Amino acid sequence: MEKKVSFGQQSTKVKQLSDIIEQDIMMGKYKTDTSLPSINYLSRAYNVSRDTVFKAFSDLRERKLIDSTPGKGYYVTNRQEKIFLLLDEYSPFKNTLYNSFVRKLSASYKVDLWFHQYNEHIFNTVLHEAIGRYNYYVVMNFDNEKFSPLFNKITPSRLLLLDFGKFEKENYSYICQNFDDAFYGALSQLTERLKKYRKIVFHLPVGSKHPQVSAESFRQYCHDNDFISEVSGMEDIDDIESGTVYIVIRQTDVVNIIKRSREKGVKCGQDFGLIAYNDTPAYEVIDDGITALSINWDDMGKKAAKFILSGETVREYLPTEVHLRNSV
């Protein structure tokens, strides 16, 4: 007997029933090319009308998950895999990741995309509701410094962690940035260019979700290379100083600095320098081009899809690349 379900008011009974049957197909309760329970059976099991079951079947048939044969009833045609993708916040490089991820997967995979905006309550609520309803989970944490206990409720082979900080991830697969050693290494590639500036400022506003280990690596790099340096926790950079190179995390800071430099009459790449974190297509055309330190987000999307397609464990830190342009 099917489990009893209490239908809510958030959507129609037809939609809710089709979602239940779809979930059962996704989780393997009803296998490809096997018959589904009859309309009469499901009507009694879920205490709904035969018409509701028929319409739910029609919805699933339109989505090519099931089909019917006269005299044989309805059967599963395609066991579509459902993927839960939870990212931190929207940005152009997250869009690159998403598009790469989806393109690499076949049509038999359905991706549900969510954002938690670094809000722990949203993260916990969305992930808690998703557990048990998907075949695979691809997640960016709300905190780069600690492991969420909710992950322990997901089978390790079904969970991929993205873009996490450098802390214990237990037995789970991950594809991450390295926010300390790789950051140091990327800056080292720019040492000769940075020597023409009298000071380097790393703008990391108080409350930023960017891992604080980057600030430690920045200080170590500047110490090792005898650079005068500063880690700025201010919300905005109000004054652009000549002879200073700025390293910024947020795209809004790139725009703000360029605007203020124009107001002051100083030239990026000549009077001062600018380095952005996480490359976007816009950085190729802003001013005369903005140098960026970034992982390959397209590559991250492809590797995440490969985890889904192959089922193989992956534990990898992606290299931080330098996209050199005229801003330094």
mmCIF file of C-alpha atoms in Angstrom:
data_model
loop_
_atom_site.group_PDB
_atom_site.id
_atom_site.type_symbol
_atom_site.label_atom_id
_atom_site.label_comp_id
_atom_site.label_asym_id
_atom_site.label_seq_id
_atom_site.Cartn_x
_atom_site.Cartn_y
_atom_site.Cartn_z
ATOM 1 C CA MET A 1 0.000 0.000 0.000
ATOM 2 C CA GLU A 2 1.267 3.467 -0.814
ATOM 3 C CA LYS A 3 2.087 5.728 2.117
ATOM 4 C CA LYS A 4 -0.603 8.215 3.058
ATOM 5 C CA VAL A 5 0.066 11.773 1.911
ATOM 6 C CA SER A 6 -1.509 14.936 3.235
ATOM 7 C CA PHE A 7 -2.033 17.247 0.282
ATOM 8 C CA GLY A 8 -1.340 20.887 1.067
ATOM 9 C CA GLN A 9 -2.629 24.127 -0.404
ATOM 10 C CA GLN A 10 0.606 25.273 -2.100
ATOM 11 C CA SER A 11 -0.332 23.695 -5.448
ATOM 12 C CA THR A 12 -3.036 21.549 -7.044
ATOM 13 C CA LYS A 13 -3.532 17.906 -6.112
ATOM 14 C CA VAL A 14 -2.635 16.968 -9.687
ATOM 15 C CA LYS A 15 0.736 18.723 -9.421
ATOM 16 C CA GLN A 16 1.448 17.277 -5.978
ATOM 17 C CA LEU A 17 0.575 13.741 -7.052
ATOM 18 C CA SER A 18 2.660 13.986 -10.232
ATOM 19 C CA ASP A 19 5.576 15.238 -8.099
ATOM 20 C CA ILE A 20 5.198 12.232 -5.768
ATOM 21 C CA ILE A 21 5.173 9.752 -8.650
ATOM 22 C CA GLU A 22 8.102 11.553 -10.323
ATOM 23 C CA GLN A 23 10.104 11.373 -7.086
ATOM 24 C CA ASP A 24 9.380 7.643 -6.819
ATOM 25 C CA ILE A 25 10.649 7.211 -10.381
ATOM 26 C CA MET A 26 13.769 9.286 -9.642
ATOM 27 C CA MET A 27 14.601 7.235 -6.569
ATOM 28 C CA GLY A 28 14.167 3.942 -8.410
ATOM 29 C CA LYS A 29 10.891 2.730 -6.872
ATOM 30 C CA TYR A 30 9.463 2.373 -10.367
ATOM 31 C CA LYS A 31 12.093 1.166 -12.831
ATOM 32 C CA THR A 32 12.365 2.012 -16.528
ATOM 33 C CA ASP A 33 10.036 -0.149 -18.700
ATOM 34 C CA THR A 34 8.051 -1.407 -15.684
ATOM 35 C CA SER A 35 4.349 -0.801 -15.126
ATOM 36 C CA LEU A 36 3.009 1.827 -12.783
ATOM 37 C CA PRO A 37 0.159 1.050 -10.362
ATOM 38 C CA SER A 38 -3.285 1.398 -11.926
ATOM 39 C CA ILE A 39 -5.357 4.571 -11.801
ATOM 40 C CA ASN A 40 -7.872 2.846 -9.516
ATOM 41 C CA TYR A 41 -5.118 1.702 -7.143
ATOM 42 C CA LEU A 42 -3.517 5.140 -6.853
ATOM 43 C CA SER A 43 -6.927 6.786 -6.476
ATOM 44 C CA ARG A 44 -7.621 4.630 -3.408
ATOM 45 C CA ALA A 45 -4.054 4.814 -2.076
ATOM 46 C CA TYR A 46 -3.881 8.626 -2.092
ATOM 47 C CA ASN A 47 -7.567 9.273 -1.509
ATOM 48 C CA VAL A 48 -7.967 11.343 -4.681
ATOM 49 C CA SER A 49 -10.304 11.069 -7.639
ATOM 50 C CA ARG A 50 -9.517 8.912 -10.665
ATOM 51 C CA ASP A 51 -9.528 12.120 -12.710
ATOM 52 C CA THR A 52 -6.736 13.546 -10.518
ATOM 53 C CA VAL A 53 -4.611 10.437 -11.105
ATOM 54 C CA PHE A 54 -5.362 10.520 -14.837
ATOM 55 C CA LYS A 55 -4.300 14.192 -15.078
ATOM 56 C CA ALA A 56 -1.143 13.473 -13.061
ATOM 57 C CA PHE A 57 -0.303 10.651 -15.493
ATOM 58 C CA SER A 58 -0.987 13.006 -18.418
ATOM 59 C CA ASP A 59 1.461 15.552 -16.958
ATOM 60 C CA LEU A 60 4.160 12.891 -16.547
ATOM 61 C CA ARG A 61 3.487 11.634 -20.058
ATOM 62 C CA GLU A 62 3.920 15.127 -21.525
ATOM 63 C CA ARG A 63 7.305 15.296 -19.798
ATOM 64 C CA LYS A 64 8.200 11.930 -21.355
ATOM 65 C CA LEU A 65 8.691 10.209 -18.011
ATOM 66 C CA ILE A 66 5.925 7.692 -18.647
ATOM 67 C CA ASP A 67 3.857 6.349 -21.529
ATOM 68 C CA SER A 68 0.876 4.015 -21.958
ATOM 69 C CA THR A 69 -0.104 1.048 -24.105
ATOM 70 C CA PRO A 70 -3.734 -0.005 -24.670
ATOM 71 C CA GLY A 71 -4.516 -2.979 -22.483
ATOM 72 C CA LYS A 72 -1.236 -2.701 -20.548
ATOM 73 C CA GLY A 73 -1.623 0.600 -18.694
ATOM 74 C CA TYR A 74 1.066 3.126 -17.884
ATOM 75 C CA TYR A 75 4.775 2.362 -17.619
ATOM 76 C CA VAL A 76 8.040 4.223 -16.975
ATOM 77 C CA THR A 77 9.895 5.278 -20.121
ATOM 78 C CA ASN A 78 12.705 7.332 -18.654
ATOM 79 C CA ARG A 79 14.184 7.428 -15.201
ATOM 80 C CA GLN A 80 15.295 11.047 -15.194
ATOM 81 C CA GLU A 81 17.956 11.842 -12.609
ATOM 82 C CA LYS A 82 17.211 14.840 -10.392
ATOM 83 C CA ILE A 83 20.117 17.060 -9.363
ATOM 84 C CA PHE A 84 19.989 19.547 -6.485
ATOM 85 C CA LEU A 85 22.374 22.456 -7.142
ATOM 86 C CA LEU A 86 22.733 24.935 -4.270
ATOM 87 C CA LEU A 87 25.058 27.895 -4.900
ATOM 88 C CA ASP A 88 25.912 30.802 -2.624
ATOM 89 C CA GLU A 89 24.863 33.807 -4.713
ATOM 90 C CA TYR A 90 24.418 34.803 -8.333
ATOM 91 C CA SER A 91 27.394 36.234 -10.215
ATOM 92 C CA PRO A 92 28.602 36.042 -13.824
ATOM 93 C CA PHE A 93 31.168 33.372 -12.943
ATOM 94 C CA LYS A 94 28.528 31.287 -11.130
ATOM 95 C CA ASN A 95 26.472 31.576 -14.309
ATOM 96 C CA THR A 96 29.466 30.212 -16.217
ATOM 97 C CA LEU A 97 29.676 27.296 -13.779
ATOM 98 C CA TYR A 98 25.945 26.538 -14.107
ATOM 99 C CA ASN A 99 25.898 26.653 -17.909
ATOM 100 C CA SER A 100 28.974 24.432 -18.151
ATOM 101 C CA PHE A 101 27.455 21.972 -15.658
ATOM 102 C CA VAL A 102 24.112 21.710 -17.467
ATOM 103 C CA ARG A 103 25.643 21.460 -20.949
ATOM 104 C CA LYS A 104 27.811 18.527 -19.873
ATOM 105 C CA LEU A 105 24.813 16.562 -18.574
ATOM 106 C CA SER A 106 22.392 14.773 -20.900
ATOM 107 C CA ALA A 107 18.676 15.456 -21.190
ATOM 108 C CA SER A 108 18.015 12.629 -18.732
ATOM 109 C CA TYR A 109 19.200 14.916 -15.903
ATOM 110 C CA LYS A 110 17.010 17.626 -14.404
ATOM 111 C CA VAL A 111 18.843 20.337 -12.423
ATOM 112 C CA ASP A 112 17.063 22.395 -9.762
ATOM 113 C CA LEU A 113 19.093 25.545 -8.993
ATOM 114 C CA TRP A 114 18.904 27.363 -5.647
ATOM 115 C CA PHE A 115 20.832 30.227 -3.996
ATOM 116 C CA HIS A 116 21.265 30.653 -0.243
ATOM 117 C CA GLN A 117 22.871 34.140 -0.240
ATOM 118 C CA TYR A 118 25.193 33.109 2.623
ATOM 119 C CA ASN A 119 22.164 32.974 4.910
ATOM 120 C CA GLU A 120 22.440 30.025 7.295
ATOM 121 C CA HIS A 121 18.683 29.795 7.866
ATOM 122 C CA ILE A 122 17.922 29.732 4.128
ATOM 123 C CA PHE A 123 20.712 27.216 3.584
ATOM 124 C CA ASN A 124 19.440 24.871 6.320
ATOM 125 C CA THR A 125 15.800 25.175 5.262
ATOM 126 C CA VAL A 126 16.388 24.570 1.552
ATOM 127 C CA LEU A 127 18.849 21.717 2.066
ATOM 128 C CA HIS A 128 16.728 20.038 4.743
ATOM 129 C CA GLU A 129 13.700 20.058 2.431
ATOM 130 C CA ALA A 130 15.786 18.654 -0.430
ATOM 131 C CA ILE A 131 17.341 15.703 1.402
ATOM 132 C CA GLY A 132 15.829 12.439 0.162
ATOM 133 C CA ARG A 133 14.229 13.997 -2.896
ATOM 134 C CA TYR A 134 17.190 14.044 -5.293
ATOM 135 C CA ASN A 135 19.641 11.600 -6.803
ATOM 136 C CA TYR A 136 22.637 13.904 -6.399
ATOM 137 C CA TYR A 137 23.455 17.037 -4.405
ATOM 138 C CA VAL A 138 25.973 19.664 -5.533
ATOM 139 C CA VAL A 139 26.388 22.297 -2.833
ATOM 140 C CA MET A 140 28.299 25.446 -1.946
ATOM 141 C CA ASN A 141 28.301 25.906 1.815
ATOM 142 C CA PHE A 142 27.030 29.046 3.585
ATOM 143 C CA ASP A 143 30.300 29.225 5.546
ATOM 144 C CA ASN A 144 33.797 28.682 4.187
ATOM 145 C CA GLU A 145 35.203 27.853 7.607
ATOM 146 C CA LYS A 146 33.061 24.978 8.867
ATOM 147 C CA PHE A 147 31.333 21.780 7.769
ATOM 148 C CA SER A 148 27.515 21.770 7.921
ATOM 149 C CA PRO A 149 26.123 18.853 10.002
ATOM 150 C CA LEU A 150 23.308 18.473 7.446
ATOM 151 C CA PHE A 151 25.826 16.945 5.036
ATOM 152 C CA ASN A 152 26.047 13.921 7.315
ATOM 153 C CA LYS A 153 22.460 13.089 6.317
ATOM 154 C CA ILE A 154 23.412 12.665 2.650
ATOM 155 C CA THR A 155 25.099 9.535 1.313
ATOM 156 C CA PRO A 156 28.709 10.577 0.548
ATOM 157 C CA SER A 157 28.611 9.129 -2.977
ATOM 158 C CA ARG A 158 25.624 11.395 -3.740
ATOM 159 C CA LEU A 159 27.118 14.692 -2.524
ATOM 160 C CA LEU A 160 29.665 16.999 -4.158
ATOM 161 C CA LEU A 161 30.960 20.040 -2.277
ATOM 162 C CA LEU A 162 31.998 23.062 -4.344
ATOM 163 C CA ASP A 163 34.322 25.992 -3.623
ATOM 164 C CA PHE A 164 34.857 25.174 0.048
ATOM 165 C CA GLY A 165 37.511 26.430 2.416
ATOM 166 C CA LYS A 166 40.487 24.359 3.469
ATOM 167 C CA PHE A 167 38.980 22.315 6.318
ATOM 168 C CA GLU A 168 38.094 18.684 6.945
ATOM 169 C CA LYS A 169 35.476 17.460 4.472
ATOM 170 C CA GLU A 170 35.352 13.934 5.854
ATOM 171 C CA ASN A 171 34.621 11.289 3.188
ATOM 172 C CA TYR A 172 32.863 13.542 0.713
ATOM 173 C CA SER A 173 33.833 14.519 -2.815
ATOM 174 C CA TYR A 174 34.825 18.123 -3.427
ATOM 175 C CA ILE A 175 36.062 20.528 -6.103
ATOM 176 C CA CYS A 176 37.467 23.627 -4.441
ATOM 177 C CA GLN A 177 39.443 26.790 -4.694
ATOM 178 C CA ASN A 178 42.602 27.076 -2.653
ATOM 179 C CA PHE A 179 42.344 30.415 -0.923
ATOM 180 C CA ASP A 180 45.801 30.531 0.636
ATOM 181 C CA ASP A 181 48.694 28.721 -1.088
ATOM 182 C CA ALA A 182 47.235 29.165 -4.584
ATOM 183 C CA PHE A 183 46.505 32.845 -3.854
ATOM 184 C CA TYR A 184 50.123 33.294 -2.745
ATOM 185 C CA GLY A 185 51.306 31.534 -5.904
ATOM 186 C CA ALA A 186 49.164 33.705 -8.185
ATOM 187 C CA LEU A 187 50.504 36.890 -6.586
ATOM 188 C CA SER A 188 54.031 35.548 -7.042
ATOM 189 C CA GLN A 189 53.470 35.497 -10.795
ATOM 190 C CA LEU A 190 52.871 39.255 -10.634
ATOM 191 C CA THR A 191 55.828 40.183 -8.401
ATOM 192 C CA GLU A 192 57.849 42.006 -11.056
ATOM 193 C CA ARG A 193 54.840 44.132 -12.054
ATOM 194 C CA LEU A 194 53.925 44.848 -8.433
ATOM 195 C CA LYS A 195 57.409 46.191 -7.684
ATOM 196 C CA LYS A 196 56.581 49.448 -9.481
ATOM 197 C CA TYR A 197 54.011 50.291 -6.790
ATOM 198 C CA ARG A 198 54.906 51.637 -3.361
ATOM 199 C CA LYS A 199 52.037 49.878 -1.580
ATOM 200 C CA ILE A 200 49.589 46.953 -1.992
ATOM 201 C CA VAL A 201 46.107 47.128 -0.442
ATOM 202 C CA PHE A 202 43.973 43.999 -0.109
ATOM 203 C CA HIS A 203 40.377 45.178 0.262
ATOM 204 C CA LEU A 204 38.499 42.620 2.372
ATOM 205 C CA PRO A 205 35.495 44.324 4.013
ATOM 206 C CA VAL A 206 34.542 43.280 7.527
ATOM 207 C CA GLY A 207 31.848 40.613 7.263
ATOM 208 C CA SER A 208 33.011 39.424 3.842
ATOM 209 C CA LYS A 209 32.322 35.732 3.219
ATOM 210 C CA HIS A 210 35.655 35.371 1.456
ATOM 211 C CA PRO A 211 37.902 33.036 3.518
ATOM 212 C CA GLN A 212 40.120 34.944 5.920
ATOM 213 C CA VAL A 213 43.080 32.668 5.113
ATOM 214 C CA SER A 214 43.552 34.792 1.981
ATOM 215 C CA ALA A 215 44.447 37.763 4.175
ATOM 216 C CA GLU A 216 47.044 35.681 6.007
ATOM 217 C CA SER A 217 48.595 34.533 2.718
ATOM 218 C CA PHE A 218 48.581 38.110 1.428
ATOM 219 C CA ARG A 219 50.463 39.347 4.490
ATOM 220 C CA GLN A 220 52.973 36.518 4.170
ATOM 221 C CA TYR A 221 53.522 37.242 0.474
ATOM 222 C CA CYS A 222 54.101 40.949 1.137
ATOM 223 C CA HIS A 223 56.464 40.166 4.024
ATOM 224 C CA ASP A 224 58.464 37.718 1.919
ATOM 225 C CA ASN A 225 58.813 40.254 -0.909
ATOM 226 C CA ASP A 226 59.342 43.416 1.205
ATOM 227 C CA PHE A 227 56.153 45.120 0.035
ATOM 228 C CA ILE A 228 54.420 47.760 2.126
ATOM 229 C CA SER A 229 50.913 46.349 2.554
ATOM 230 C CA GLU A 230 47.522 46.846 4.139
ATOM 231 C CA VAL A 231 44.425 44.694 4.591
ATOM 232 C CA SER A 232 41.489 47.107 4.473
ATOM 233 C CA GLY A 233 38.289 46.144 6.266
ATOM 234 C CA MET A 234 36.418 49.288 5.227
ATOM 235 C CA GLU A 235 33.162 48.854 3.342
ATOM 236 C CA ASP A 236 34.301 51.072 0.444
ATOM 237 C CA ILE A 237 37.532 52.509 -0.869
ATOM 238 C CA ASP A 238 36.897 56.250 -0.773
ATOM 239 C CA ASP A 239 40.177 57.596 -2.077
ATOM 240 C CA ILE A 240 42.351 56.183 -4.851
ATOM 241 C CA GLU A 241 46.030 56.727 -4.001
ATOM 242 C CA SER A 242 48.621 56.999 -6.747
ATOM 243 C CA GLY A 243 51.384 54.414 -6.477
ATOM 244 C CA THR A 244 49.053 51.897 -4.827
ATOM 245 C CA VAL A 245 47.759 48.636 -6.265
ATOM 246 C CA TYR A 246 44.391 47.417 -4.996
ATOM 247 C CA ILE A 247 43.281 43.782 -4.777
ATOM 248 C CA VAL A 248 39.479 43.499 -4.496
ATOM 249 C CA ILE A 249 37.024 40.613 -4.125
ATOM 250 C CA ARG A 250 33.723 42.194 -5.138
ATOM 251 C CA GLN A 251 32.789 43.295 -8.642
ATOM 252 C CA THR A 252 31.132 46.381 -7.186
ATOM 253 C CA ASP A 253 34.528 47.471 -5.839
ATOM 254 C CA VAL A 254 36.060 47.220 -9.316
ATOM 255 C CA VAL A 255 33.372 49.517 -10.694
ATOM 256 C CA ASN A 256 33.636 51.873 -7.705
ATOM 257 C CA ILE A 257 37.417 52.212 -8.012
ATOM 258 C CA ILE A 258 37.285 52.928 -11.746
ATOM 259 C CA LYS A 259 34.568 55.559 -11.227
ATOM 260 C CA ARG A 260 36.485 57.272 -8.422
ATOM 261 C CA SER A 261 39.722 57.206 -10.391
ATOM 262 C CA ARG A 262 38.048 58.997 -13.284
ATOM 263 C CA GLU A 263 36.659 61.611 -10.913
ATOM 264 C CA LYS A 264 40.155 62.131 -9.511
ATOM 265 C CA GLY A 265 41.805 62.121 -12.926
ATOM 266 C CA VAL A 266 44.156 59.176 -12.309
ATOM 267 C CA LYS A 267 44.675 56.297 -14.722
ATOM 268 C CA CYS A 268 44.314 52.613 -13.839
ATOM 269 C CA GLY A 269 47.440 50.691 -14.825
ATOM 270 C CA GLN A 270 49.560 53.838 -14.832
ATOM 271 C CA ASP A 271 48.932 55.899 -11.692
ATOM 272 C CA PHE A 272 47.563 53.001 -9.658
ATOM 273 C CA GLY A 273 46.978 49.282 -10.097
ATOM 274 C CA LEU A 274 43.919 47.069 -9.767
ATOM 275 C CA ILE A 275 43.580 43.284 -9.414
ATOM 276 C CA ALA A 276 40.191 41.555 -9.183
ATOM 277 C CA TYR A 277 39.337 38.165 -7.741
ATOM 278 C CA ASN A 278 37.258 35.773 -9.907
ATOM 279 C CA ASP A 279 37.360 36.637 -13.568
ATOM 280 C CA THR A 280 34.313 37.687 -15.590
ATOM 281 C CA PRO A 281 33.932 38.624 -19.279
ATOM 282 C CA ALA A 282 33.346 42.225 -18.200
ATOM 283 C CA TYR A 283 36.910 42.496 -16.891
ATOM 284 C CA GLU A 284 38.208 42.133 -20.439
ATOM 285 C CA VAL A 285 36.504 45.384 -21.474
ATOM 286 C CA ILE A 286 36.282 47.536 -18.314
ATOM 287 C CA ASP A 287 38.729 50.439 -18.694
ATOM 288 C CA ASP A 288 41.703 48.937 -20.602
ATOM 289 C CA GLY A 289 41.202 45.504 -19.049
ATOM 290 C CA ILE A 290 41.261 44.377 -15.408
ATOM 291 C CA THR A 291 43.806 41.783 -14.281
ATOM 292 C CA ALA A 292 42.055 38.949 -12.430
ATOM 293 C CA LEU A 293 43.022 36.001 -10.244
ATOM 294 C CA SER A 294 40.578 33.181 -10.801
ATOM 295 C CA ILE A 295 39.929 29.500 -11.006
ATOM 296 C CA ASN A 296 38.416 28.217 -14.241
ATOM 297 C CA TRP A 297 34.685 28.262 -13.466
ATOM 298 C CA ASP A 298 33.840 26.549 -16.733
ATOM 299 C CA ASP A 299 36.180 23.733 -15.728
ATOM 300 C CA MET A 300 34.552 23.485 -12.307
ATOM 301 C CA GLY A 301 31.156 23.019 -13.971
ATOM 302 C CA LYS A 302 32.495 20.287 -16.256
ATOM 303 C CA LYS A 303 34.210 18.453 -13.404
ATOM 304 C CA ALA A 304 31.036 18.641 -11.307
ATOM 305 C CA ALA A 305 29.053 17.109 -14.184
ATOM 306 C CA LYS A 306 31.679 14.385 -14.565
ATOM 307 C CA PHE A 307 31.144 13.455 -10.905
ATOM 308 C CA ILE A 308 27.432 12.983 -11.639
ATOM 309 C CA LEU A 309 27.977 11.060 -14.867
ATOM 310 C CA SER A 310 30.743 8.748 -13.668
ATOM 311 C CA GLY A 311 29.897 8.313 -9.992
ATOM 312 C CA GLU A 312 33.633 8.480 -9.259
ATOM 313 C CA THR A 313 34.971 10.156 -6.111
ATOM 314 C CA VAL A 314 36.713 13.466 -6.768
ATOM 315 C CA ARG A 315 38.843 15.475 -4.330
ATOM 316 C CA GLU A 316 40.490 18.340 -6.152
ATOM 317 C CA TYR A 317 41.676 21.907 -5.618
ATOM 318 C CA LEU A 318 41.575 23.874 -8.862
ATOM 319 C CA PRO A 319 44.561 26.090 -9.686
ATOM 320 C CA THR A 320 44.248 29.872 -9.369
ATOM 321 C CA GLU A 321 45.122 31.379 -12.749
ATOM 322 C CA VAL A 322 46.356 34.882 -13.521
ATOM 323 C CA HIS A 323 44.488 36.700 -16.295
ATOM 324 C CA LEU A 324 46.958 39.478 -16.996
ATOM 325 C CA ARG A 325 45.574 42.716 -18.432
ATOM 326 C CA ASN A 326 46.501 46.382 -18.451
ATOM 327 C CA SER A 327 45.393 47.277 -14.903
ATOM 328 C CA VAL A 328 48.843 46.413 -13.446
#
